[in-house]
Amino acid sequence: MSAVQQTQAVTPELRAWIIEQAQAGAQPEAVLASMKASGWNEDVAIAALEETLRGFLDERAKSSALLPPPVPVPDPLPKEGGLPTVLRLPDREVRVVMAMNEPRVVVLGGLLSHEECDELIAQAERRLTRSETVQTDTGASEVNAARTSQGMFFERGESELCRRIEARIAALIGWPVDNGEGIQVLRYRPGAEYKPHYDYFDPAQPGTPRILERGGQRVATVVMYLNDPEIGGGTTFPDVKVEVAPVKGNAVFFSYERAHPSSKTLHGGAPVVAGEKWVATKWLREGVFR
Ligand code: PD2
Ligand code: ZN
């Protein structure tokens, strides 16, 4: 141990390293051992560790106290017992392709059959218009330059196919059919994209209370891929640098227990480079959507 280290303050680099180790699940004893191995005096290292971790926990407690409280959200996977490879739903077996926790994202294989994808496109195609998004400043629906796709909404339960898909999703995620919005279908031509956004309604916007009268906040999204674009068109999660490939019949589920960027559910549709991209989106609300 050198005299320098005896008196050395915790540098920003060391602090960042200690926090990184703690977040990665390293035990304090292991962190202490690494510090000792790189020449730190044990007492000085313990003091540095304690100071750094206490400061980190205080800051985290302060910032989570400012967040809205979390609400219950649906999920496709059992809470315990390991990751299943197949989910046996009443009318279909769905494969589990990938799951992560922060944000909660689950990629599902074969949620829809290829015939269901084709039929949904056929039913939607003649009703497409330039996509609109709900404007939270006014509560009205407006054409939005961030979304260069064309789209349409089915009413919930509008056709036998819609009812079948809605019932399947309800069984998949354990959430009532009545809490779902009608299925939205989007078509992206080459060059079209959906810039990163959150699917929940921004609580700070004046139009939001009006929107929330119909079933409360959105708490989860299921994006179903209806065809295979040749290149591009993945669903991106920029906060965690994840991109889900748009594979016909597959779907990506994600949930957000807080209507807040801390949910890390910023997501977008990457530009389609070649071919077309068709998706069907199902948004789930906290309560009954009317
Ligand atoms: O088409 C997509 O990949 C996509 C990306 C982001 C769809 C949505 N959001 C949506 O429908 O909300
Ligand atoms: Zn979205």
Short mmCIF file of C-alpha atoms in Angstrom, two decimals, residues 63-228:
data_model
loop_
_atom_site.label_atom_id
_atom_site.label_comp_id
_atom_site.label_asym_id
_atom_site.label_seq_id
_atom_site.Cartn_x
_atom_site.Cartn_y
_atom_site.Cartn_z
CA SER A 63 -34.94 9.39 -8.28
CA SER A 64 -37.42 6.51 -7.87
CA ALA A 65 -39.40 8.56 -5.32
CA LEU A 66 -40.01 11.08 -8.12
CA LEU A 67 -41.38 8.43 -10.48
CA PRO A 68 -45.07 7.61 -10.86
CA PRO A 69 -45.98 4.39 -9.00
CA PRO A 70 -45.80 1.19 -11.09
CA VAL A 71 -49.08 -0.39 -12.25
CA PRO A 72 -49.78 -4.10 -12.94
CA VAL A 73 -48.88 -5.16 -16.49
CA PRO A 74 -49.58 -8.30 -18.52
CA ASP A 75 -46.85 -10.80 -19.41
CA PRO A 76 -46.62 -13.85 -21.65
CA LEU A 77 -44.22 -15.88 -19.49
CA PRO A 78 -44.63 -17.67 -16.14
CA LYS A 79 -43.01 -15.78 -13.24
CA GLU A 80 -41.06 -18.82 -12.05
CA GLY A 81 -39.72 -22.14 -13.25
CA GLY A 82 -37.38 -21.17 -16.09
CA LEU A 83 -37.93 -19.95 -19.63
CA PRO A 84 -40.32 -22.19 -21.59
CA THR A 85 -39.58 -22.79 -25.26
CA VAL A 86 -43.25 -23.23 -26.18
CA LEU A 87 -46.42 -21.61 -24.87
CA ARG A 88 -49.46 -23.86 -25.33
CA LEU A 89 -52.43 -21.58 -25.92
CA PRO A 90 -55.99 -22.91 -26.39
CA ASP A 91 -55.80 -22.65 -30.19
CA ARG A 92 -52.07 -22.53 -31.01
CA GLU A 93 -48.55 -23.30 -29.83
CA VAL A 94 -46.33 -20.22 -29.79
CA ARG A 95 -42.54 -20.36 -29.52
CA VAL A 96 -40.46 -18.21 -27.19
CA VAL A 97 -37.55 -16.72 -29.13
CA MET A 98 -36.05 -14.17 -26.70
CA ALA A 99 -36.89 -12.54 -23.38
CA MET A 100 -35.33 -9.65 -21.47
CA ASN A 101 -36.33 -7.73 -18.35
CA GLU A 102 -35.25 -4.07 -18.56
CA PRO A 103 -37.24 -3.22 -20.56
CA ARG A 104 -39.55 -6.24 -20.51
CA VAL A 105 -39.43 -7.49 -24.10
CA VAL A 106 -40.46 -10.97 -25.26
CA VAL A 107 -40.11 -12.11 -28.87
CA LEU A 108 -42.62 -14.79 -29.90
CA GLY A 109 -42.36 -17.20 -32.81
CA GLY A 110 -45.45 -18.14 -34.80
CA LEU A 111 -48.03 -16.12 -32.88
CA LEU A 112 -49.92 -15.93 -36.20
CA SER A 113 -50.03 -18.49 -39.00
CA HIS A 114 -48.92 -17.31 -42.45
CA GLU A 115 -52.55 -17.65 -43.61
CA GLU A 116 -53.72 -15.37 -40.77
CA CYS A 117 -51.06 -12.80 -41.75
CA ASP A 118 -52.20 -12.87 -45.39
CA GLU A 119 -55.87 -12.63 -44.41
CA LEU A 120 -55.25 -9.69 -42.08
CA ILE A 121 -53.40 -7.82 -44.86
CA ALA A 122 -56.23 -8.57 -47.30
CA GLN A 123 -58.87 -7.28 -44.85
CA ALA A 124 -56.84 -4.14 -44.05
CA GLU A 125 -55.49 -3.20 -47.47
CA ARG A 126 -58.48 -1.35 -48.93
CA ARG A 127 -58.97 0.66 -45.72
CA LEU A 128 -55.41 2.06 -45.46
CA THR A 129 -54.86 5.79 -45.09
CA ARG A 130 -51.74 7.79 -44.22
CA SER A 131 -51.03 6.92 -40.57
CA GLU A 132 -52.37 9.06 -37.80
CA THR A 133 -51.25 9.15 -34.20
CA VAL A 134 -53.17 10.44 -31.21
CA GLN A 135 -52.00 13.98 -30.42
CA THR A 136 -51.69 14.27 -26.67
CA ASP A 137 -51.69 18.07 -26.79
CA THR A 138 -55.24 18.11 -28.18
CA GLY A 139 -56.47 14.51 -27.83
CA ALA A 140 -57.23 14.49 -31.57
CA SER A 141 -55.88 12.12 -34.22
CA GLU A 142 -53.51 13.75 -36.69
CA VAL A 143 -51.16 12.79 -39.51
CA ASN A 144 -47.68 12.59 -38.02
CA ALA A 145 -44.48 13.08 -40.01
CA ALA A 146 -42.60 10.75 -37.63
CA ARG A 147 -44.61 7.91 -39.09
CA THR A 148 -44.35 7.53 -42.84
CA SER A 149 -46.44 4.37 -43.04
CA GLN A 150 -50.08 3.90 -44.02
CA GLY A 151 -52.48 2.48 -41.48
CA MET A 152 -55.98 1.53 -40.39
CA PHE A 153 -57.75 0.38 -37.23
CA PHE A 154 -60.11 -2.55 -36.91
CA GLU A 155 -62.84 -2.27 -34.29
CA ARG A 156 -62.29 -4.75 -31.50
CA GLY A 157 -64.13 -7.99 -32.38
CA GLU A 158 -64.89 -6.71 -35.86
CA SER A 159 -64.31 -9.98 -37.75
CA GLU A 160 -63.89 -13.65 -36.91
CA LEU A 161 -60.14 -13.23 -37.58
CA CYS A 162 -59.88 -10.21 -35.24
CA ARG A 163 -61.77 -12.10 -32.50
CA ARG A 164 -59.50 -15.13 -32.91
CA ILE A 165 -56.31 -13.04 -32.67
CA GLU A 166 -57.66 -10.98 -29.77
CA ALA A 167 -58.62 -14.10 -27.81
CA ARG A 168 -55.20 -15.64 -28.53
CA ILE A 169 -53.35 -12.54 -27.29
CA ALA A 170 -55.58 -12.38 -24.17
CA ALA A 171 -54.73 -16.03 -23.39
CA LEU A 172 -51.05 -15.42 -24.17
CA ILE A 173 -50.58 -12.49 -21.81
CA GLY A 174 -53.34 -13.13 -19.24
CA TRP A 175 -55.11 -9.83 -19.88
CA PRO A 176 -58.82 -9.33 -20.69
CA VAL A 177 -59.87 -8.97 -24.33
CA ASP A 178 -61.89 -5.92 -23.20
CA ASN A 179 -58.71 -4.09 -22.15
CA GLY A 180 -57.35 -4.19 -25.70
CA GLU A 181 -57.68 -1.52 -28.35
CA GLY A 182 -58.75 -2.66 -31.80
CA ILE A 183 -55.94 -4.12 -33.94
CA GLN A 184 -54.04 -1.52 -35.98
CA VAL A 185 -52.44 -2.52 -39.30
CA LEU A 186 -49.55 -0.53 -40.79
CA ARG A 187 -47.89 -0.78 -44.19
CA TYR A 188 -44.40 0.67 -44.70
CA ARG A 189 -43.08 1.12 -48.23
CA PRO A 190 -39.30 1.40 -48.92
CA GLY A 191 -37.95 4.44 -47.04
CA ALA A 192 -40.86 4.49 -44.59
CA GLU A 193 -40.14 4.30 -40.88
CA TYR A 194 -41.62 4.97 -37.48
CA LYS A 195 -39.30 7.23 -35.49
CA PRO A 196 -38.58 6.19 -31.89
CA HIS A 197 -41.44 6.98 -29.51
CA TYR A 198 -43.22 5.67 -26.42
CA ASP A 199 -46.59 3.96 -26.81
CA TYR A 200 -47.94 5.25 -23.47
CA PHE A 201 -49.63 8.65 -23.41
CA ASP A 202 -47.40 11.39 -22.02
CA PRO A 203 -48.86 12.31 -18.61
CA ALA A 204 -47.49 15.87 -19.01
CA GLN A 205 -49.57 16.59 -22.12
CA PRO A 206 -52.84 18.49 -21.65
CA GLY A 207 -54.82 16.12 -23.92
CA THR A 208 -53.84 12.99 -22.00
CA PRO A 209 -56.56 12.96 -19.26
CA ARG A 210 -59.19 12.89 -22.02
CA ILE A 211 -57.51 9.92 -23.72
CA LEU A 212 -57.20 8.07 -20.39
CA GLU A 213 -60.99 8.22 -19.88
CA ARG A 214 -61.19 5.28 -22.32
CA GLY A 215 -59.53 2.50 -20.31
CA GLY A 216 -56.61 4.28 -18.64
CA GLN A 217 -53.00 4.13 -19.76
CA ARG A 218 -51.55 1.75 -22.28
CA VAL A 219 -49.46 -0.78 -20.37
CA ALA A 220 -48.21 -3.13 -23.11
CA THR A 221 -47.84 -3.51 -26.88
CA VAL A 222 -47.80 -6.53 -29.19
CA VAL A 223 -46.37 -5.82 -32.67
CA MET A 224 -47.12 -8.74 -35.04
CA TYR A 225 -45.15 -9.04 -38.27
CA LEU A 226 -47.38 -9.88 -41.22
CA ASN A 227 -44.71 -10.35 -43.91
CA ASP A 228 -40.95 -10.59 -44.37
#
